[in-house]
Coordinates of C-alpha atoms in Angstrom, one line a residue:
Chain A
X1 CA -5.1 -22.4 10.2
X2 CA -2.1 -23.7 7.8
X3 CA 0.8 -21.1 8.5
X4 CA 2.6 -23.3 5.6
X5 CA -0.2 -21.9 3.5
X6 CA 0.2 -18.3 5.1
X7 CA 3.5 -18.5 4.3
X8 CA 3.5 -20.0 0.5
X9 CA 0.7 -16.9 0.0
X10 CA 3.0 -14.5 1.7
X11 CA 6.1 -15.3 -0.4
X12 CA 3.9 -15.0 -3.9
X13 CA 3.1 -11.5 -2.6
X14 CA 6.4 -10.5 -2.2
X15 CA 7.4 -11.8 -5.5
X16 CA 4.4 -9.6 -7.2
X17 CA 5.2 -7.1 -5.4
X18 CA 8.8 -6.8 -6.5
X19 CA 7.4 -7.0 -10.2
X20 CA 4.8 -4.8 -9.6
X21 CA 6.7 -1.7 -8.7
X22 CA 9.5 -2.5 -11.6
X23 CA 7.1 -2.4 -14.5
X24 CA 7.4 0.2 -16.6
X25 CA 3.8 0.4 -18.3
X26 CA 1.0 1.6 -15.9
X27 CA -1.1 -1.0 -16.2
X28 CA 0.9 -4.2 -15.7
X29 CA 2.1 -2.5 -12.5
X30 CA -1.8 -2.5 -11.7
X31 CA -2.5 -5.6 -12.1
X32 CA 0.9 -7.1 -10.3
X33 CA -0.6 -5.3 -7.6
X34 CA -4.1 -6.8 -8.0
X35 CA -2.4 -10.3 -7.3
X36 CA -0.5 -8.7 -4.6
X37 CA -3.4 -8.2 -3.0
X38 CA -5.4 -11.5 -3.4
X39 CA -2.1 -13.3 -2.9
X40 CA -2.5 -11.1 0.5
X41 CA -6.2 -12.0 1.0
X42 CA -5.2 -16.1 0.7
X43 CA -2.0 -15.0 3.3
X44 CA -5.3 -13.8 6.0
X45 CA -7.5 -16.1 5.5
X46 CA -5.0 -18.8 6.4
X47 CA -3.7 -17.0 9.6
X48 CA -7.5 -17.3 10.7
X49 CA -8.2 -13.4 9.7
X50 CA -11.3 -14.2 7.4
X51 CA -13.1 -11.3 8.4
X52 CA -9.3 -9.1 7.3
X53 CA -9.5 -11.2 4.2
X54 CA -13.1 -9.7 2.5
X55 CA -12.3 -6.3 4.0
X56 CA -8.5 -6.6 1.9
X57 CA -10.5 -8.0 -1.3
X58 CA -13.5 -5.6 -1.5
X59 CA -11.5 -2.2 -0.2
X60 CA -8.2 -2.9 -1.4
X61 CA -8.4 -4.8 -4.2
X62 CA -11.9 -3.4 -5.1
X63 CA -12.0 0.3 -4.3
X64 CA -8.5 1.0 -4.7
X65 CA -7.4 -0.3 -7.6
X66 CA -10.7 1.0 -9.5
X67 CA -9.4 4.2 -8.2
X68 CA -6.3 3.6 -9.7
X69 CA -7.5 2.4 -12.9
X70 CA -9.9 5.4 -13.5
X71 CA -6.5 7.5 -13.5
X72 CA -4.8 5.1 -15.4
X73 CA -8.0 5.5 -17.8
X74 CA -6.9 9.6 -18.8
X75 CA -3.4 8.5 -18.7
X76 CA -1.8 8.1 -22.4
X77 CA 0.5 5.0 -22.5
X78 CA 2.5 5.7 -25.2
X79 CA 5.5 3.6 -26.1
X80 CA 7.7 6.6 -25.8
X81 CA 6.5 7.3 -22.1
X82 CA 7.4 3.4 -21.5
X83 CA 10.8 3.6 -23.0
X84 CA 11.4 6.9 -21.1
X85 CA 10.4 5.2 -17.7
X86 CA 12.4 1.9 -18.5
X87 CA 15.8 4.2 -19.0
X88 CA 14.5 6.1 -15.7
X89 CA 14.5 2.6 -13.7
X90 CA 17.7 1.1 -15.2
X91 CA 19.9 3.9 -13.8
X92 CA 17.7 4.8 -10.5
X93 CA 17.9 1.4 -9.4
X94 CA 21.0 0.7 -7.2
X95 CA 20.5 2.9 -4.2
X96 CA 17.5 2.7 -3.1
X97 CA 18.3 -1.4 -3.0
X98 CA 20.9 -0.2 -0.9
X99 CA 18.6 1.5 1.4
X100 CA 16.1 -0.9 1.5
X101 CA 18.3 -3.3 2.2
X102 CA 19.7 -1.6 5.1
X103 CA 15.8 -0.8 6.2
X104 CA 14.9 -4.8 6.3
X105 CA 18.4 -6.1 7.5
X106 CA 17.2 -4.7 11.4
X107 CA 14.3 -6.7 11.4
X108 CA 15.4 -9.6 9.4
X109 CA 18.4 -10.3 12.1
X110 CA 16.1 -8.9 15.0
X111 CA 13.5 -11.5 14.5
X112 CA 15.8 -14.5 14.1
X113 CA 16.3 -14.4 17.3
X114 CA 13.1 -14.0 18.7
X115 CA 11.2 -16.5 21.2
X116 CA 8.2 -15.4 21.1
X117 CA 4.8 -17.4 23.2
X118 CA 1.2 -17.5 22.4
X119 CA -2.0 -19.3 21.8
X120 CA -3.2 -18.7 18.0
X121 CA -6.6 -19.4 17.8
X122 CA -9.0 -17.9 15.0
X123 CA -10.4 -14.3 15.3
X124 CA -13.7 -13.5 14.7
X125 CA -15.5 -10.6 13.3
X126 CA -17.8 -10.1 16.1
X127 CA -14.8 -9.7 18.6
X128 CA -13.0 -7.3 16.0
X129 CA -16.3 -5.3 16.1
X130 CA -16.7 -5.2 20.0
X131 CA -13.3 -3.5 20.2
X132 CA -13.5 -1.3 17.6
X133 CA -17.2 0.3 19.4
X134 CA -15.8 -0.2 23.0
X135 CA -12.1 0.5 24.4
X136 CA -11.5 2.1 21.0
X137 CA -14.1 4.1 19.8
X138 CA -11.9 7.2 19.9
X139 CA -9.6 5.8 17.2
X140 CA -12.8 4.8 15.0
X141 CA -13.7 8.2 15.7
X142 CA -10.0 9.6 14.2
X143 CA -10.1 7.2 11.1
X144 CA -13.9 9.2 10.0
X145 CA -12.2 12.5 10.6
X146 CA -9.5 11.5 8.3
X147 CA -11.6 10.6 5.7
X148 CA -13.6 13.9 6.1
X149 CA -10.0 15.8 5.6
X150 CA -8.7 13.2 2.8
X151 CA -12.1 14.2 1.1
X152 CA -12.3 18.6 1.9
X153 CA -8.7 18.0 0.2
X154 CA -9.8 16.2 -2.6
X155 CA -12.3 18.6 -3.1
X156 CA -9.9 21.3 -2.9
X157 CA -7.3 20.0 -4.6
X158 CA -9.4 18.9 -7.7
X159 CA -11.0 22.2 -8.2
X160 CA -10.9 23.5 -11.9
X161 CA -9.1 27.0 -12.0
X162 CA -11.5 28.3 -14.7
X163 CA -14.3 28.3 -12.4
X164 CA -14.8 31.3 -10.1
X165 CA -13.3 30.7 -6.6
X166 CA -16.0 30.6 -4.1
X167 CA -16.1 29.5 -0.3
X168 CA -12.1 29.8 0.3
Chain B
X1 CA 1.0 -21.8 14.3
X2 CA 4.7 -21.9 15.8
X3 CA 7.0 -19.0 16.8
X4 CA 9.1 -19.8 13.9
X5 CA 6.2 -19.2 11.5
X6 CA 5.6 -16.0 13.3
X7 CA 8.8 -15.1 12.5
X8 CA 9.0 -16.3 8.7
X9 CA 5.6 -13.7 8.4
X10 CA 7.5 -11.1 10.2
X11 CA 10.5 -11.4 7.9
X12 CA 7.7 -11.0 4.8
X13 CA 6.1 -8.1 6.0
X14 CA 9.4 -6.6 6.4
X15 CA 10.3 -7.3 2.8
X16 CA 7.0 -6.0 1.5
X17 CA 7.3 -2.7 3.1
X18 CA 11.2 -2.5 1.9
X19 CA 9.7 -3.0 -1.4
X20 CA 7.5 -0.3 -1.0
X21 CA 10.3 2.0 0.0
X22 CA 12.2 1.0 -3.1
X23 CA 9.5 1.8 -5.5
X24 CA 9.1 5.2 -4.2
X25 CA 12.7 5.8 -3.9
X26 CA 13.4 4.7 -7.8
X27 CA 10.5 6.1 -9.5
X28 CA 9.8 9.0 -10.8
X29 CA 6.3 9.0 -12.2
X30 CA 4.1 9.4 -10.0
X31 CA 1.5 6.6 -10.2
X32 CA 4.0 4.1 -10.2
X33 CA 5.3 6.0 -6.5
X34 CA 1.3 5.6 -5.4
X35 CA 1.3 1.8 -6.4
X36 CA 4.9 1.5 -4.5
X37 CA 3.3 3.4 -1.3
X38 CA -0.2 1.1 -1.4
X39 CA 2.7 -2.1 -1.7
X40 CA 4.6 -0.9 1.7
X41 CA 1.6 0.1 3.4
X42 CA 0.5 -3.6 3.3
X43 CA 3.6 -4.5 4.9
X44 CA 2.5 -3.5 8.3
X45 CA -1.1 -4.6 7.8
X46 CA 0.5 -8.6 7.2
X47 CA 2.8 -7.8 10.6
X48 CA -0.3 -6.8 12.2
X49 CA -3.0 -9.4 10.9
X50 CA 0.0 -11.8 11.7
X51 CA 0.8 -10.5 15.2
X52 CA -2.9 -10.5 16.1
X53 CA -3.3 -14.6 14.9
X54 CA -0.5 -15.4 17.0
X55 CA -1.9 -13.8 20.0
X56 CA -5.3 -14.4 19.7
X57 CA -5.9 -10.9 19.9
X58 CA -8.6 -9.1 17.8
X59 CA -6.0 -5.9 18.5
X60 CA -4.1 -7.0 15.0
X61 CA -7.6 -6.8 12.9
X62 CA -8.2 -3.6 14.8
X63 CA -5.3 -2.0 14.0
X64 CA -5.5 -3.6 9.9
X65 CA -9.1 -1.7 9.9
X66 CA -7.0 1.5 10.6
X67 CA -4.4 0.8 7.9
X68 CA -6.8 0.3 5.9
X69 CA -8.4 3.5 6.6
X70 CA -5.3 5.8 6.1
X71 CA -4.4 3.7 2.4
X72 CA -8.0 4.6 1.2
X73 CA -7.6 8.6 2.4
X74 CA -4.0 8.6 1.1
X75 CA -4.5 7.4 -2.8
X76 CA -7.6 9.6 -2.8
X77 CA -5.5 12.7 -2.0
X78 CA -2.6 11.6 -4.2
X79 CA -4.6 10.8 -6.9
X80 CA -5.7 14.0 -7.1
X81 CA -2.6 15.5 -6.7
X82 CA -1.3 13.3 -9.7
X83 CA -4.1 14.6 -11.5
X84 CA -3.6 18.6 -10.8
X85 CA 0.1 17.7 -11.3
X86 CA -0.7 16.7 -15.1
X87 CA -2.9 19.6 -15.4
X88 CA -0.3 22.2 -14.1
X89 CA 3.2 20.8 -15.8
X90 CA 1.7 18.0 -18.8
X91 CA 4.3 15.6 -17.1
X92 CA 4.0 13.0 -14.6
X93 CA 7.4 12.9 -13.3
X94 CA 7.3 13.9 -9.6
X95 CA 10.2 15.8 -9.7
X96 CA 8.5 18.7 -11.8
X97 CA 7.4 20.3 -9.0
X98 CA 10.2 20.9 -6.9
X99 CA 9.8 24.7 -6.0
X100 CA 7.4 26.7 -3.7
X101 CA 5.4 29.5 -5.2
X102 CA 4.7 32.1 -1.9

């Protein structure tokens, strides 16, 4: 339970992050976010989330990113595409800084003057896994039936058109 | 943990999901939009996982599992949209499909 450490972890994640949506080859940007991610794991674990923490490495940082890097896998990096996506950045960039600058100042100045009152104390699994079967079953219940429409999509999305339609 | 830390968290998860919304709003491929969107969907899950510290409350993990849920279902389907989006135009610039077909 060190929020220093929580902190220190947090701040690495936001300086990964930053680098990993800048780069212009596929697979740096990958792995920026792969330290993202653990730096995010460390940030849990210190604010007493341990169970948060495993669930962030193995789904996240495990199932995810695989995801991404079979893609990444029929992608051709050339070092044409690179150039072409460094020129693409360098002129994109200063609006949407603008924008996101207006979307954090809200909170940023919102928070500061916060007083806020509580009793940290760690959380365990068990007590994440009473509520998530009890009081909110129904929103466990939601989350499956989004998967079972993210995956009918993927299905239908992904279909070759060569073969002969069938079913829709 | 003190309010102040709270706070300082706050103010990072904020950041992370302005970062987010940055990527997606200066890219143009479309992989590197996906990455951006996995980046500021973690924004909320740190407010949450922080929130629910503070508090004591297994709510914050709750709601993190949920998150979590909706990042998995949502680079699954844009994946595959990336994918069909390669195999209909040979580019991966997002803008390449910017008109309907009825």
């Amino acid at each position: 339970m060190s929020s220093l450490l929580a902190i220190y972890a947090g701040a690495f994640a936001l300086i990964s992050a930053a680098l990993s949506v800048t780069r212009p080859n596929a697979v740096h940007s990958l792995l920026y976010l792969v330290v993202t991610l653990l730096a995010l794991a460390v940030c849990f674990f210190a604010l007493g989330a341990a169970f948060a923490a495993v669930l962030l490495i193995m789904i996240y940082a495990g199932a995810i990113v695989v995801l991404f890097v079979f893609v990444v896998m029929t992608l051709p990096i050339s070092p044409e595409a690179i150039t072409r996506e460094r020129a693409l950045l360098r002129r994109a960039w200063p609006l949407p800084v603008l924008m996101s600058v207006l979307i954090v100042a809200p909170f940023v100045f919102g928070e500061i003057g916060l007083k806020a009152t509580g009793q940290p104390a760690p959380v365990s699994a068990q007590e994440v896994g009473k509520l998530l079967f009890g009081p909110w079953a129904l929103a466990v219940e939601l989350a499956s039936l989004l998967l079972l429409a993210g995956l009918i999509g993927v299905r239908h999305i992904g279909r070759s058109d060569r073969s002969p339609r069938s079913g829709s | 943990m003190t309010g102040s830390d709270l706070i300082g968290i706050m103010i990072l998860a904020a950041g992370l999901f302005a970062i987010g919304v940055f990527g997606v709003l200066a890219r143009r491929g479309m992989l590197f939009q996906l990455v951006a969107l996995e980046v500021a969907l973690s924004g909320p899950a740190l407010g949450f996982i922080a929130a629910g510290a503070y508090h004591a409350d297994p709510e914050g993990q709750g709601m993190f599992i949920l998150v979590l849920t909706l990042a998995a279902t949502e680079v699954a389907v844009g994946l595959a949209l990336f994918l069909r989006l390669r195999r209909l135009t040979g580019t991966d610039d997002s803008d390449a499909i910017s008109g309907l077909k009825g």
